[in-house]
Each structure stands twice: as structure tokens, then as C-alpha cells.
Coordinates of C-alpha atoms in Angstrom, one line a residue:
M788 CA 0.0 0.0 0.0
L789 CA 2.8 2.4 1.0
S790 CA 4.7 1.6 -2.3
S791 CA 1.6 2.4 -4.4
I792 CA 1.2 5.7 -2.7
L793 CA 4.8 6.6 -3.2
T794 CA 4.9 5.7 -6.8
F795 CA 1.7 7.4 -7.8
P796 CA 3.3 10.7 -8.7
F797 CA 5.7 8.9 -10.9
H798 CA 2.9 7.3 -12.7
V799 CA 1.2 10.7 -13.3
L800 CA 4.5 12.2 -14.5
A801 CA 5.1 9.3 -16.9
S802 CA 1.6 9.7 -18.4
V803 CA 2.0 13.4 -18.9
I804 CA 5.4 13.0 -20.5
R805 CA 4.1 10.3 -22.8
F806 CA 1.1 12.4 -23.8
I807 CA 3.4 15.3 -24.7
F808 CA 5.8 13.1 -26.7
H809 CA 2.9 11.5 -28.5
T810 CA 1.2 14.8 -29.4
L811 CA 4.5 16.3 -30.7
R812 CA 5.3 13.0 -32.5
I813 CA 8.7 12.7 -30.8
P814 CA 10.0 9.2 -30.3
L815 CA 9.8 8.2 -26.7
P816 CA 13.3 7.5 -25.2
R817 CA 13.6 4.3 -23.2
I818 CA 13.9 5.4 -19.5
P819 CA 13.6 3.1 -16.5
F820 CA 10.2 4.4 -15.3
S821 CA 8.5 4.4 -18.7
S822 CA 7.0 1.0 -17.9
L823 CA 4.9 2.7 -15.3
N824 CA 2.8 4.4 -17.9
F825 CA -0.9 3.9 -17.6
Y826 CA -1.9 6.4 -20.3
R827 CA -4.0 5.4 -23.3
P828 CA -4.9 7.9 -25.9
L829 CA -8.5 8.8 -25.9
I830 CA -8.7 9.4 -29.7
A831 CA -8.8 6.3 -31.8
R832 CA -5.6 5.8 -33.7
P833 CA -5.8 5.6 -37.5
F834 CA -5.5 2.1 -39.0
T835 CA -3.6 1.1 -42.0
R836 CA -6.1 0.2 -44.8
S837 CA -5.1 -3.2 -46.1
D838 CA -6.6 -6.6 -46.3
P839 CA -6.0 -9.0 -43.3
Y840 CA -3.6 -11.3 -45.2
T841 CA -1.4 -8.4 -46.2
A842 CA -1.5 -6.9 -42.8
S843 CA -0.5 -10.1 -41.1
D844 CA 2.2 -10.8 -43.6
R845 CA 3.7 -7.4 -43.2
W846 CA 3.7 -7.8 -39.4
V847 CA 5.4 -11.2 -39.6
R848 CA 8.1 -9.8 -41.9
S849 CA 8.7 -6.9 -39.6
L850 CA 8.9 -9.3 -36.7
E851 CA 11.6 -11.3 -38.5
E852 CA 13.5 -8.2 -39.3
E853 CA 13.3 -7.0 -35.7
T854 CA 14.3 -10.3 -34.1
G855 CA 16.6 -11.7 -36.8
A856 CA 14.8 -15.0 -36.6
H857 CA 12.8 -16.9 -39.3
C858 CA 9.4 -18.6 -39.3
F859 CA 9.3 -22.2 -40.1
S860 CA 7.6 -21.5 -43.4
R861 CA 10.0 -18.7 -44.2
A862 CA 13.2 -20.5 -43.3
S863 CA 15.6 -21.9 -45.9
P864 CA 13.8 -24.6 -48.0
V865 CA 14.2 -28.1 -46.6
P866 CA 14.2 -31.1 -49.0
D867 CA 11.7 -33.9 -48.4
V868 CA 12.5 -35.2 -45.0
G869 CA 10.3 -38.3 -45.1
P870 CA 8.7 -39.5 -41.9
S871 CA 11.1 -37.4 -39.6
T872 CA 9.6 -35.9 -36.4
S873 CA 8.9 -32.3 -36.1
Q874 CA 11.7 -31.9 -33.5
L875 CA 14.2 -33.2 -35.9
Q876 CA 12.8 -31.0 -38.6
A877 CA 13.2 -28.0 -36.3
R878 CA 16.8 -28.8 -35.5
D879 CA 17.4 -29.3 -39.2
L880 CA 16.0 -25.9 -39.9
R881 CA 18.1 -24.2 -37.3
S882 CA 21.2 -25.9 -38.6
R883 CA 20.4 -24.6 -42.1
L884 CA 20.0 -21.0 -40.9
G885 CA 23.7 -21.0 -40.0
P886 CA 25.6 -19.8 -36.8
G887 CA 24.7 -16.1 -37.4
S888 CA 21.0 -16.6 -37.2
P889 CA 20.2 -19.7 -35.0
R890 CA 16.7 -18.7 -33.9
L891 CA 13.2 -19.6 -35.1
L892 CA 9.9 -18.0 -34.8
P893 CA 6.5 -19.8 -34.6
D894 CA 5.0 -20.5 -38.0
F895 CA 2.4 -17.7 -38.1
T896 CA -0.7 -18.4 -40.2
L897 CA -1.7 -15.5 -42.4
G898 CA -5.2 -14.3 -42.6
S899 CA -7.9 -12.6 -40.5
Y900 CA -8.8 -13.4 -36.9
D901 CA -12.2 -15.0 -37.8
E902 CA -10.4 -17.2 -40.4
I903 CA -8.0 -18.4 -37.8
L904 CA -11.0 -19.3 -35.5
R905 CA -12.7 -21.2 -38.3
L906 CA -9.5 -23.0 -39.1
C907 CA -9.2 -24.0 -35.5
Q908 CA -12.7 -25.4 -35.6
S909 CA -12.4 -27.2 -38.9
E910 CA -9.0 -28.8 -38.2
I911 CA -9.7 -29.4 -34.5
R912 CA -6.4 -27.7 -33.4
I913 CA -5.4 -25.3 -30.6
G914 CA -5.0 -21.7 -31.6
C915 CA -2.4 -19.4 -30.1
I916 CA -3.3 -15.7 -30.6
V917 CA -0.4 -13.2 -30.1
L918 CA -1.2 -9.5 -29.9
V919 CA 1.3 -6.7 -29.4
S920 CA 1.4 -3.0 -29.4
G921 CA 4.4 -0.9 -30.5
E922 CA 3.6 1.6 -27.8
H923 CA 4.3 -0.8 -25.0
D924 CA 7.8 -1.1 -23.6
D925 CA 7.4 -4.8 -22.7
V926 CA 6.8 -5.8 -26.3
P927 CA 10.4 -5.7 -27.6
D928 CA 11.5 -8.1 -24.9
F929 CA 8.6 -10.4 -25.6
K930 CA 9.4 -10.5 -29.3
R931 CA 13.2 -11.1 -28.8
H932 CA 13.0 -13.6 -25.9
T933 CA 9.5 -15.3 -25.9
L934 CA 8.7 -15.6 -29.5
T935 CA 12.2 -16.9 -30.4
D936 CA 12.5 -19.3 -27.5
P937 CA 13.5 -22.7 -29.1
T938 CA 11.6 -24.8 -26.5
L939 CA 8.4 -22.8 -27.0
V940 CA 8.7 -22.7 -30.8
E941 CA 9.3 -26.4 -31.0
L942 CA 6.5 -27.1 -28.6
L943 CA 4.0 -25.1 -30.7
H944 CA 5.2 -26.8 -33.8
K945 CA 5.1 -30.3 -32.4
H946 CA 1.6 -30.1 -31.2
R947 CA 0.5 -28.3 -34.4
F948 CA -0.7 -25.0 -32.8
I949 CA -2.3 -22.6 -35.2
V950 CA -0.3 -19.4 -34.3
W951 CA -1.7 -16.0 -35.4
G952 CA -0.5 -12.5 -34.4
G953 CA -0.6 -8.8 -35.1
D954 CA -0.1 -5.3 -33.9
V955 CA -3.2 -3.6 -32.5
R956 CA -2.3 -0.6 -34.6
E957 CA -3.8 -2.7 -37.4
R958 CA -7.5 -3.0 -37.7
E959 CA -7.8 -6.8 -37.6
A960 CA -5.5 -7.1 -34.5
W961 CA -7.4 -4.3 -32.8
S962 CA -10.7 -6.1 -33.5
A963 CA -9.3 -9.4 -32.1
A964 CA -8.0 -7.5 -28.9
Q965 CA -11.6 -6.2 -28.4
K966 CA -13.1 -9.6 -28.8
L967 CA -10.5 -11.2 -26.5
Q968 CA -10.7 -8.4 -23.9
A969 CA -7.0 -7.7 -24.0
T970 CA -6.2 -5.0 -21.5
T971 CA -2.4 -4.7 -21.8
F972 CA 0.3 -6.0 -24.1
P973 CA 2.0 -8.2 -25.1
F974 CA -1.0 -10.5 -24.9
V975 CA -1.3 -14.3 -25.6
A976 CA -4.5 -16.3 -25.7
F977 CA -5.0 -20.0 -26.3
V978 CA -8.4 -21.1 -27.9
A979 CA -9.7 -24.5 -28.8
L980 CA -13.0 -26.4 -29.1
Q981 CA -14.4 -27.5 -25.8
P982 CA -17.7 -28.9 -24.5
P983 CA -20.5 -26.3 -24.5
R984 CA -20.7 -24.1 -21.5
A985 CA -23.5 -21.9 -20.1
S986 CA -21.6 -18.9 -21.6
A987 CA -18.4 -18.5 -23.6
F988 CA -17.3 -15.2 -25.0
M989 CA -15.6 -15.6 -28.4
G990 CA -16.9 -12.7 -30.4
T991 CA -18.4 -15.2 -32.9
S992 CA -21.9 -16.5 -33.5
S993 CA -23.1 -19.1 -31.0
R994 CA -23.7 -22.7 -31.9
S995 CA -26.1 -25.3 -30.8
S996 CA -25.9 -26.4 -27.1
S997 CA -24.9 -29.9 -28.2
A998 CA -22.0 -29.0 -30.4
P999 CA -18.5 -28.1 -29.0
S1000 CA -17.7 -24.4 -29.2
L1001 CA -14.5 -22.5 -29.4
T1002 CA -13.4 -21.4 -25.9
I1003 CA -10.7 -19.1 -24.6
L1004 CA -8.6 -21.5 -22.6
S1005 CA -6.3 -19.0 -21.0
R1006 CA -5.1 -15.4 -21.3
H1007 CA -1.5 -14.2 -20.7
Q1008 CA -0.6 -10.5 -20.7
G1009 CA 2.1 -8.4 -19.3
P1010 CA 5.9 -8.4 -19.2
A1011 CA 8.1 -11.2 -20.6
I1012 CA 10.9 -10.6 -18.2
P1013 CA 11.8 -12.1 -15.7
A1014 CA 11.3 -15.8 -16.3
S1015 CA 8.3 -15.8 -13.9
A1016 CA 6.6 -13.1 -15.9
P1017 CA 3.2 -14.0 -17.4
T1018 CA 4.4 -13.9 -21.0
S1019 CA 7.9 -15.3 -20.6
A1020 CA 8.8 -18.3 -22.6
R1021 CA 9.1 -20.5 -19.5
S1022 CA 5.7 -19.4 -18.1
L1023 CA 4.0 -20.1 -21.4
T1024 CA 5.8 -23.4 -21.9
D1025 CA 4.9 -24.6 -18.4
H1026 CA 1.3 -23.6 -18.9
V1027 CA 1.1 -25.5 -22.2
V1028 CA 2.8 -28.6 -21.0
L1029 CA 1.3 -28.8 -17.5
Q1030 CA -2.1 -27.4 -17.9
L1031 CA -3.3 -26.7 -21.4
L1032 CA -2.4 -30.0 -23.2
P1033 CA -3.5 -32.3 -20.4
R1034 CA -6.8 -30.4 -20.3
V1035 CA -7.7 -30.2 -23.9
T1036 CA -5.8 -33.0 -25.7
P1037 CA -8.2 -35.9 -24.8
F1038 CA -11.3 -34.0 -25.9
L1039 CA -9.7 -32.9 -29.2
E1040 CA -8.5 -36.4 -29.9
N1041 CA -12.0 -37.6 -29.3
L1042 CA -13.3 -34.9 -31.7
R1043 CA -10.6 -36.0 -34.3
V1044 CA -11.6 -39.6 -34.0
A1045 CA -15.2 -38.7 -34.4
A1046 CA -14.4 -36.4 -37.4
A1047 CA -12.3 -39.2 -38.9
E1048 CA -15.2 -41.6 -38.5
R1049 CA -17.6 -39.1 -40.0
S1050 CA -15.2 -38.6 -42.9
L1051 CA -15.0 -42.3 -43.4
D1052 CA -18.7 -42.7 -43.2
R1053 CA -19.1 -39.8 -45.7
A1054 CA -16.6 -41.4 -48.0
L1055 CA -18.4 -44.8 -47.8
R1056 CA -21.7 -43.1 -48.4
E1057 CA -20.2 -41.2 -51.3
E1058 CA -18.8 -44.4 -52.7
Q1059 CA -22.1 -46.2 -52.3
D1060 CA -24.0 -43.3 -53.8
A1061 CA -21.5 -43.3 -56.7
A1062 CA -22.0 -47.1 -57.1
F1063 CA -25.7 -46.6 -56.9
R1064 CA -25.6 -43.8 -59.5
E1065 CA -23.4 -45.9 -61.7
S1066 CA -25.8 -48.9 -61.4
A1067 CA -28.8 -46.6 -62.1
R1068 CA -27.0 -45.2 -65.1
R1069 CA -26.3 -48.6 -66.5
D1070 CA -29.9 -49.6 -65.8
R1071 CA -31.1 -46.5 -67.6
E1072 CA -28.8 -47.2 -70.5
K1073 CA -30.0 -50.8 -70.5
E1074 CA -33.6 -49.8 -70.5
A1075 CA -33.0 -47.2 -73.2
R1076 CA -31.3 -49.9 -75.3
R1077 CA -34.2 -52.2 -74.7
V1078 CA -36.7 -49.5 -75.6
E1079 CA -34.7 -48.6 -78.7
E1080 CA -34.5 -52.3 -79.8
A1081 CA -38.2 -52.7 -79.2
R1082 CA -38.9 -49.6 -81.2
R1083 CA -36.6 -50.7 -84.0
T1084 CA -38.2 -54.1 -83.9
A1085 CA -41.6 -52.6 -84.0
E1086 CA -40.6 -50.4 -86.9
L1087 CA -39.2 -53.3 -88.8
E1088 CA -42.3 -55.4 -88.1
K1089 CA -44.4 -52.5 -89.2
A1090 CA -42.4 -52.0 -92.3
A1091 CA -42.5 -55.8 -93.1
M1092 CA -46.3 -55.7 -92.6
E1093 CA -46.6 -52.7 -94.9
R1094 CA -44.5 -54.5 -97.5
Q1095 CA -46.5 -57.6 -97.1
R1096 CA -49.7 -55.7 -97.4
A1097 CA -48.5 -53.8 -100.4
A1098 CA -47.4 -57.1 -101.9
D1099 CA -50.8 -58.8 -101.1
E1100 CA -52.5 -55.8 -102.7
T1101 CA -50.3 -56.0 -105.7
R1102 CA -50.9 -59.7 -106.1
A1103 CA -54.6 -59.3 -105.6
R1104 CA -54.6 -56.5 -108.2
I1105 CA -52.7 -58.5 -110.6
S1106 CA -54.8 -61.5 -110.0
D1107 CA -58.0 -59.6 -110.4
A1108 CA -56.7 -58.1 -113.7
R1109 CA -55.6 -61.5 -114.9
D1110 CA -58.9 -63.1 -114.0
R1111 CA -60.8 -60.3 -115.8
W1112 CA -58.6 -60.7 -118.8
R1113 CA -59.3 -64.4 -118.8
R1114 CA -63.0 -63.9 -118.7
E1115 CA -63.2 -61.1 -121.2
S1116 CA -60.2 -61.2 -123.6
R1117 CA -58.5 -64.6 -123.5
Q1118 CA -61.0 -66.5 -125.6
A1119 CA -60.4 -64.1 -128.5
L1120 CA -56.7 -65.3 -128.5
V1121 CA -57.1 -69.0 -128.0
P1122 CA -56.7 -70.7 -131.5
L1123 CA -59.6 -72.6 -132.8
E1124 CA -59.2 -76.4 -133.3
E1125 CA -59.4 -77.4 -137.0
P1126 CA -60.0 -73.8 -138.2
P1127 CA -62.0 -73.6 -141.4
N1128 CA -60.5 -72.6 -144.8
V1129 CA -56.9 -72.6 -143.6
D1130 CA -54.0 -75.0 -143.9
P1131 CA -53.6 -76.1 -140.3
I1132 CA -50.4 -77.2 -138.6
R1133 CA -50.3 -79.8 -135.8
M1134 CA -48.9 -78.7 -132.4
I1135 CA -48.2 -81.2 -129.7
I1136 CA -48.0 -79.7 -126.1
R1137 CA -46.5 -81.9 -123.5
L1138 CA -47.3 -80.8 -119.9
Q1139 CA -45.1 -81.1 -116.8
D1140 CA -47.3 -83.9 -115.4
G1141 CA -46.9 -86.0 -118.6
Q1142 CA -50.3 -85.0 -120.3
R1143 CA -50.2 -84.1 -123.9
L1144 CA -52.4 -81.6 -125.7
V1145 CA -52.7 -82.0 -129.5
R1146 CA -54.2 -79.1 -131.4
S1147 CA -54.3 -78.2 -135.1
V1148 CA -54.0 -74.5 -135.4
A1149 CA -53.7 -72.0 -138.4
R1150 CA -50.3 -71.4 -139.7
S1151 CA -50.8 -67.7 -139.0
S1152 CA -51.3 -68.3 -135.2
T1153 CA -49.0 -66.3 -132.9
V1154 CA -47.0 -67.1 -129.9
T1155 CA -49.6 -65.3 -127.8
S1156 CA -52.3 -67.8 -129.0
L1157 CA -50.0 -70.7 -128.0
Y1158 CA -49.6 -69.2 -124.5
C1159 CA -53.3 -68.6 -124.2
L1160 CA -54.0 -72.2 -125.2
V1161 CA -51.8 -73.5 -122.4
D1162 CA -53.3 -70.9 -119.9
A1163 CA -56.8 -72.0 -120.8
H1164 CA -55.9 -75.5 -120.0
F1165 CA -54.4 -74.7 -116.6
T1166 CA -57.0 -72.1 -115.6
P1167 CA -60.4 -72.6 -117.2
T1168 CA -63.0 -70.0 -116.6
N1169 CA -66.4 -68.8 -117.6
V1170 CA -66.1 -66.7 -120.7
T1171 CA -67.8 -63.4 -120.9
A1172 CA -68.6 -62.6 -124.6
T1173 CA -67.3 -59.2 -125.5
G1174 CA -66.8 -59.4 -129.3
M1175 CA -63.2 -58.1 -128.9
E1176 CA -60.9 -58.5 -131.9
A1177 CA -57.8 -60.6 -131.5
F1178 CA -55.3 -57.8 -132.2
V1179 CA -57.1 -55.5 -129.8
A1180 CA -57.1 -58.3 -127.1
E1181 CA -53.3 -58.9 -127.8
N1182 CA -52.5 -55.2 -127.4
N1183 CA -54.5 -55.1 -124.2
L1184 CA -52.6 -58.2 -122.9
G1185 CA -49.3 -56.4 -123.5
E1186 CA -50.4 -53.4 -121.6
L1187 CA -51.7 -55.6 -118.8
I1188 CA -48.4 -57.6 -118.4
L1189 CA -46.4 -54.4 -118.5
S1190 CA -48.5 -52.7 -115.9
S1191 CA -48.2 -55.6 -113.5
G1192 CA -44.5 -55.1 -113.0
Q1193 CA -43.9 -58.8 -113.1
P1194 CA -41.6 -60.8 -115.4
V1195 CA -43.5 -62.3 -118.3
E1196 CA -42.9 -65.9 -117.1
A1197 CA -44.2 -65.0 -113.6
W1198 CA -47.3 -63.4 -115.0
W1199 CA -48.2 -66.4 -117.2
G1200 CA -47.0 -68.9 -114.5
F1201 CA -45.2 -71.1 -117.0
S1202 CA -42.6 -71.1 -119.8
L1203 CA -42.6 -72.8 -123.2
F1204 CA -39.7 -74.6 -124.8
T1205 CA -39.2 -76.5 -128.1
A1206 CA -38.7 -80.3 -127.5
Y1207 CA -35.8 -80.6 -129.8
P1208 CA -33.5 -78.8 -130.0
R1209 CA -34.6 -77.4 -126.6
Q1210 CA -35.0 -73.7 -127.0
A1211 CA -37.1 -71.2 -125.0
I1212 CA -40.1 -69.6 -126.6
P1213 CA -40.4 -66.3 -124.8
W1214 CA -43.7 -64.5 -125.0
Q1215 CA -43.7 -61.6 -127.4
P1216 CA -46.8 -59.8 -128.8
A1217 CA -47.6 -60.2 -132.5
V1218 CA -44.9 -62.9 -133.1
R1219 CA -46.1 -65.7 -135.5
L1220 CA -45.2 -69.3 -135.0
A1221 CA -43.5 -69.3 -138.4
D1222 CA -41.2 -66.6 -137.1
I1223 CA -39.8 -68.9 -134.4
G1224 CA -39.4 -72.0 -136.6
L1225 CA -42.8 -73.6 -135.9
G1226 CA -44.4 -72.9 -139.3
N1227 CA -44.9 -76.6 -139.9
G1228 CA -45.9 -77.4 -136.4
G1229 CA -43.9 -79.0 -133.7
Q1230 CA -43.7 -80.3 -130.1
I1231 CA -43.8 -77.9 -127.2
V1232 CA -42.7 -78.5 -123.6
V1233 CA -44.4 -76.6 -120.7
E1234 CA -42.6 -75.8 -117.5
T1235 CA -44.5 -74.1 -114.7
V1236 CA -43.1 -71.0 -112.9
S1237 CA -44.1 -70.0 -109.4
R1238 CA -45.8 -66.6 -109.1
E1239 CA -44.7 -66.2 -105.4
V1240 CA -42.0 -63.6 -104.8
E1241 CA -39.0 -64.8 -102.8
K1242 CA -36.2 -62.8 -101.1
D1243 CA -32.6 -63.5 -102.0
D1244 CA -29.8 -63.1 -99.4
D1245 CA -29.0 -59.7 -101.1
G1246 CA -32.5 -58.4 -100.4
Y1247 CA -33.7 -58.4 -104.1
D1248 CA -37.0 -59.9 -105.2
T1249 CA -36.7 -63.0 -107.4
E1250 CA -39.2 -65.4 -108.9
G1251 CA -38.9 -69.1 -108.0
S1252 CA -39.6 -72.0 -110.5
E1253 CA -41.6 -75.0 -109.7

């Protein structure tokens, strides 16, 4: 109590001097009693306008220049060290820095304060928040002795702490100081996920009561010297090893195991979903092929039915026209037996079943009359008298055969050959028997021809012989 009363005037004097130097923008000299200062400027200091990443990167670079140390990520590149531990990795880094610069800084993560908190949540790691102020006399000692302490740096690196820091003269660090309720500097806070409590001030949106929330595990602020000071390397190391890690590590390990299980379950579900989607895709393709094949088959069947219907209609039309010709016109072309007042010739027609037709016809008879004689024998019909002349009937017959689209042999249903020498007698209109060597009669052989249309392998229509 007495010491507080005696030092009060010095506190007032230090505040006044600091206010004057700050107003006149004169650098404050380092004097022994300057650490007694309790003055804080009432007017908000201007902030440097830059994004959080740039601000934190600039602060880390200035920290390296001030301390002569290097962050893990900024140290000399290290080749692939395989499965080496972080401690061996740290010693290897220090050995690469050379004797003139043997110290290391924690590997500061760049970004905003809120991004660091989200990173601590997503990766289930402990966060170490370091805040300093260039206006505090304890900060230089903290930077040179605490932040470069090999034991503390290796401890933070070994346990994968997410370290973030800044100067409260920057907007992002000042905002973090307000959320963490920092009252003096240097300031160190440790945060991590913990089971939910009735209240936990983190400056972030609250989560459901069942989910773990980020919690301020401890705050350390004040001088870094002597070794028992709150922000000294030994105090922070002892706190991390003896209190912080035993307290939070089991819970974080459980969270990591649960997260790994969820990740595995999610991967299995995604694999199952992918397999299901692939199976469904194959089923859809199979169904689409089946539908396409059914559609193609239906189209082929429909086309075949259309062709069959067209062929049936054609055959019916040709058959009707042939029958009508047989009733109305054929009789005019059939040669009379023993014609009067002519010199007849004797024709012997041998059928395929062995029967023989013998007929005496006029020498002026035509090949058409010979075909009509055989047709009348094969297909007798009732005759409708029309009084049609023979040449008219023969002309009509030529047009009828031509319009049918069938070969001549198919339309007649048979072919004629001379017996010896065997030569075909093709049907031609207005051709007399004498023109084909039968002027004195002869013997004719009949061979039937099928009127059914067959399909060759090459898809063309052909006529088959019987």
C-alpha cells in the first residue's frame, strides 16, 4: 500500500510525458520508469487500410527483421525429410540457418482473426493468438525472448498449434483485442474447441448447445521478463505442458476420431452413392437400349407388314386383272381347233405332269395364241362374250403384263420350250409361230413358274420355278 502511494506521482508524470511526446510525434526514449505508464490515448488511432492477409504478412516480416529470426515457413527450404519428427525437422531448420541466425519464430498463419478461428474449428487444433502494441515497452523483450525461444517454438510446432498474431495498430489485430478483452500488451491467448458451457465469449456466432464451441482456454498478458513473468517463454511453456495440453488434448483427440469416423462414413456413403448412380446409369442405358431395340423391332415389323400388305394388294390387283382378262379377252386369242378354210399345222404340247395336248391351229397363229391355249388348259374360266378383236385383245394383254411389273414368265405362270432342239419360246406380242421356226408345227414342252415372290440373301426380289 505504501509503495503504491509513493509511486503514484511517478505514474502521473510518466503519463504526462508520454502524452506530450505522443502529441509532438517525438520518439519516446527508453527510460527506466517508462514502464509505469498507464496512459492510453482517448482518440482512436488511425488504422492502415489493407486486407487482413497483407497486414498479417507485413507484421510477420517486420517481426523477422526485428528479431533476426525466421518462421518455419520462411526458413531456408528443406528437401523432403520423409517421416522425420517435427523436433528433428526444427533442429534441421536451425542448422540450415547458420551460426549467425540460429533462432526460429513460430510458424504464423496469415489471414484474418475470424479465419483463424474457423481454421481451429475445422482442423480441430489449438489456436495461439499473439497481440502486441508498438507503444508498450514490454513488447520488444517479448518478441526477442519469448517468440524466439526454441523450446516454446518447437512445442507449438510439435503439437500443431495454429499461431496468429498482429499489432493492435492494425484494424484486424485491434478487433481481435476487443473480442479477447485484452487490457495490456503483449497478450497471448489460447483457444480450442471445448464442450459447451453456459456462456463462452468468443466474439463469434453461438452454436447449438450440443456442439462443441471455441473457448478461450487462457489469457496471458504483461511483461516477458523475468522468467516468472506472465508472457515469458518458461511461463507459457509450463502452462502449455502442465495445464493446457492435459486439459484439452483428450477432448480434441475424441473430436478428431469422431471427425475421422464421419469422414470415413461420408466417404463410404459417397462411394455407395457413386456405385448406386453408376448402377442406375447402367440400368437406364440398358432400359434405353431395350426400348430402342423394341422400337426398332416394331418399326421393322411394321415395315414388313406394310411391304406384305403392299405385296398382297399388288398380287390381288394383278390376280383380279388377270382373271378379268381371262373372262373377257383370252377367248379371243385362243386358237380354234381345225380352223376352217386354212392350212392347219399340228402342235403337240407336253405338260409337266406328262399329259399331252394336241391341237391343229392355223399357220398364221401367234406365240400369244399358243400361251393362251396352255393358260386356258391350266385355268379354265367362264367366258364373258365381248366381241373383242384378236389384235385388240393382244394389245390389251401387252399393256396388262407391262403394268403388272412382273416378269413375263411370272405373269403367265409357265414357260414354253421346243422339245428338240430345246429352246425357250419367250412370249412376245404379234410374233407368229413361223417366225420362231414352228411354221410346220412341232412339239412344245411346258414348265411351270411360281408366281410367289422370294427374297434373295442380297435383299432383291426374285421369282422361283416349280
